């Protein structure tokens, strides 16, 4: 069982780390750049980014959630330990990021997709959409990055039993 738990933890770390990496790139580069672009360029860029992210993120998020659930199931025998509850907390951070995205950011993305970049009539509305997107991404960045950092710490600090040789005590 310990081998399966280690494998599940390793597998879930991959997409959680990739998501945190995406958000880290958004935090340090993409969002600050988008804040300084002319509104026309912002709209075209955001429409393009959103188009490609919509193609891949639903499947990526589903795989990550399935791996998290499988990991929680594999580690359910440790439900009375800090390890399981910390793992559950990491999962909750990721669920929160996805829920926040669906409820807060996707409506903004749809509104930006509906804009005609060549004919931006309501400049204040476009500016408002950009400001709300920036705020939403700040929330999402910290949820995703915190989840990865916490999950990494949980994995590093956990004491999963390892294969033993005869006469060697098993870690608890």
C-alpha positions in Angstrom: 0.0 0.0 0.0 2.9 2.4 0.8 4.2 2.0 -2.7 0.8 2.8 -4.2 0.6 5.9 -1.9 4.0 7.1 -3.0 3.1 6.6 -6.7 -0.2 8.4 -6.3 1.6 11.3 -4.6 4.2 11.5 -7.3 1.6 11.5 -10.0 -0.6 14.2 -8.4 2.5 16.4 -7.9 3.0 16.6 -11.6 -0.2 18.4 -12.7 -0.4 20.4 -9.5 3.2 21.6 -10.1 2.4 22.3 -13.8 -0.6 24.4 -12.8 1.4 26.3 -10.2 4.0 26.9 -12.9 1.4 28.3 -15.3 0.2 30.6 -12.5 3.7 31.6 -11.6 4.3 32.7 -15.2 1.1 34.6 -15.1 2.1 36.3 -11.8 5.6 37.4 -12.9 5.2 38.0 -16.6 1.9 37.7 -18.4 -0.4 39.7 -16.2 2.0 42.6 -15.6 2.6 42.8 -19.3 -1.2 42.7 -20.1 -1.7 45.5 -17.6 0.6 47.8 -19.7 -0.7 46.9 -23.1 -3.0 49.3 -25.1 -6.6 48.1 -24.7 -6.8 46.9 -28.3 -3.7 44.8 -27.9 -4.9 43.5 -24.5 -8.2 42.4 -26.0 -6.6 40.6 -29.0 -4.0 39.0 -26.7 -6.6 37.9 -24.1 -8.9 36.5 -26.7 -6.0 34.4 -28.1 -4.8 33.2 -24.7 -8.3 32.4 -23.6 -9.0 30.5 -26.9 -6.1 28.1 -26.4 -6.5 27.7 -22.6 -10.2 26.8 -23.1 -9.0 24.0 -25.4 -6.8 22.4 -22.8 -7.6 23.4 -19.3 -10.9 21.5 -18.8 -9.2 18.2 -19.6 -6.1 19.1 -17.6 -8.1 20.1 -14.6 -10.2 17.0 -14.8 -7.0 14.8 -14.8 -5.6 16.7 -11.9 -8.8 16.3 -9.9 -9.0 12.6 -10.6 -5.4 12.1 -9.6 -6.1 14.0 -6.4 -9.1 11.9 -5.6 -7.2 8.7 -6.3 -4.4 9.9 -4.1 -6.9 10.6 -1.3 -8.4 7.2 -1.7 -5.0 5.5 -1.7 -4.1 7.4 1.5 -7.5 7.0 3.2 -6.1 4.5 5.7 -4.2 7.4 7.1 -7.3 9.6 7.7 -6.5 10.0 11.4 -3.1 11.6 10.7 -2.0 15.2 9.9 -0.8 13.9 6.6 -4.3 13.0 5.3 -5.9 16.2 6.5 -3.0 18.3 5.0 -3.5 16.4 1.7 -7.2 17.1 1.9 -6.4 20.8 2.5 -4.2 20.9 -0.6 -7.0 19.3 -2.6 -9.4 22.0 -1.2 -7.1 24.7 -2.4 -7.1 23.3 -5.9 -10.9 22.8 -5.9 -11.2 26.4 -4.7 -9.0 27.6 -7.6 -11.2 25.8 -10.1 -14.4 26.9 -8.6 -13.2 30.5 -8.5 -12.2 30.3 -12.2 -15.6 29.0 -13.2 -17.6 31.4 -11.2 -15.4 34.6 -11.5 -13.0 34.4 -14.5 -14.9 32.5 -17.1 -17.7 35.2 -17.3 -15.0 37.8 -17.8 -13.4 35.7 -20.5 -16.7 35.4 -22.3 -17.2 39.1 -22.1 -13.8 39.7 -23.6 -14.4 37.1 -26.3 -17.5 39.1 -27.3 -15.6 42.3 -27.9 -14.6 43.4 -31.4 -11.0 44.6 -30.9 -11.2 46.9 -34.0 -14.2 48.7 -32.6 -13.8 49.1 -28.8 -16.8 51.4 -28.0 -16.9 51.3 -24.2 -13.3 51.9 -23.2 -14.2 52.1 -19.5 -15.8 48.7 -19.7 -12.8 47.1 -21.4 -10.5 48.7 -18.7 -12.8 47.3 -16.0 -12.7 43.8 -17.6 -8.9 43.9 -17.5 -8.8 45.1 -13.9 -11.2 42.3 -12.8 -9.1 39.8 -14.7 -6.0 40.9 -13.0 -7.6 40.7 -9.6 -9.0 37.2 -10.4 -5.7 36.0 -11.5 -4.0 37.2 -8.3 -6.5 35.1 -6.3 -6.1 32.1 -8.6 -2.3 32.4 -8.6 -2.0 32.3 -4.9 -4.5 29.4 -4.6 -2.6 27.3 -7.2 0.9 28.1 -6.0 -0.1 27.6 -2.3 -1.6 24.2 -3.1 1.6 23.1 -4.8 3.9 24.4 -2.1 1.7 22.8 0.6 1.5 19.5 -1.3 5.3 19.5 -1.8 5.8 20.0 1.9 3.3 17.3 2.8 5.1 14.8 0.5 8.6 15.8 1.8 7.5 15.7 5.5 5.4 12.6 5.3 6.8 9.3 6.6 5.5 6.8 4.2 6.8 3.4 4.9 9.6 2.2 2.6 10.5 -1.3 1.6 12.2 -3.0 4.4 14.6 -5.8 4.7 14.0 -8.6 7.3 14.7 -7.3 10.8 14.3 -3.7 9.9 11.4 -1.9 11.8 8.7 -0.3 9.6 8.2 3.4 9.9 4.9 4.5 11.2 
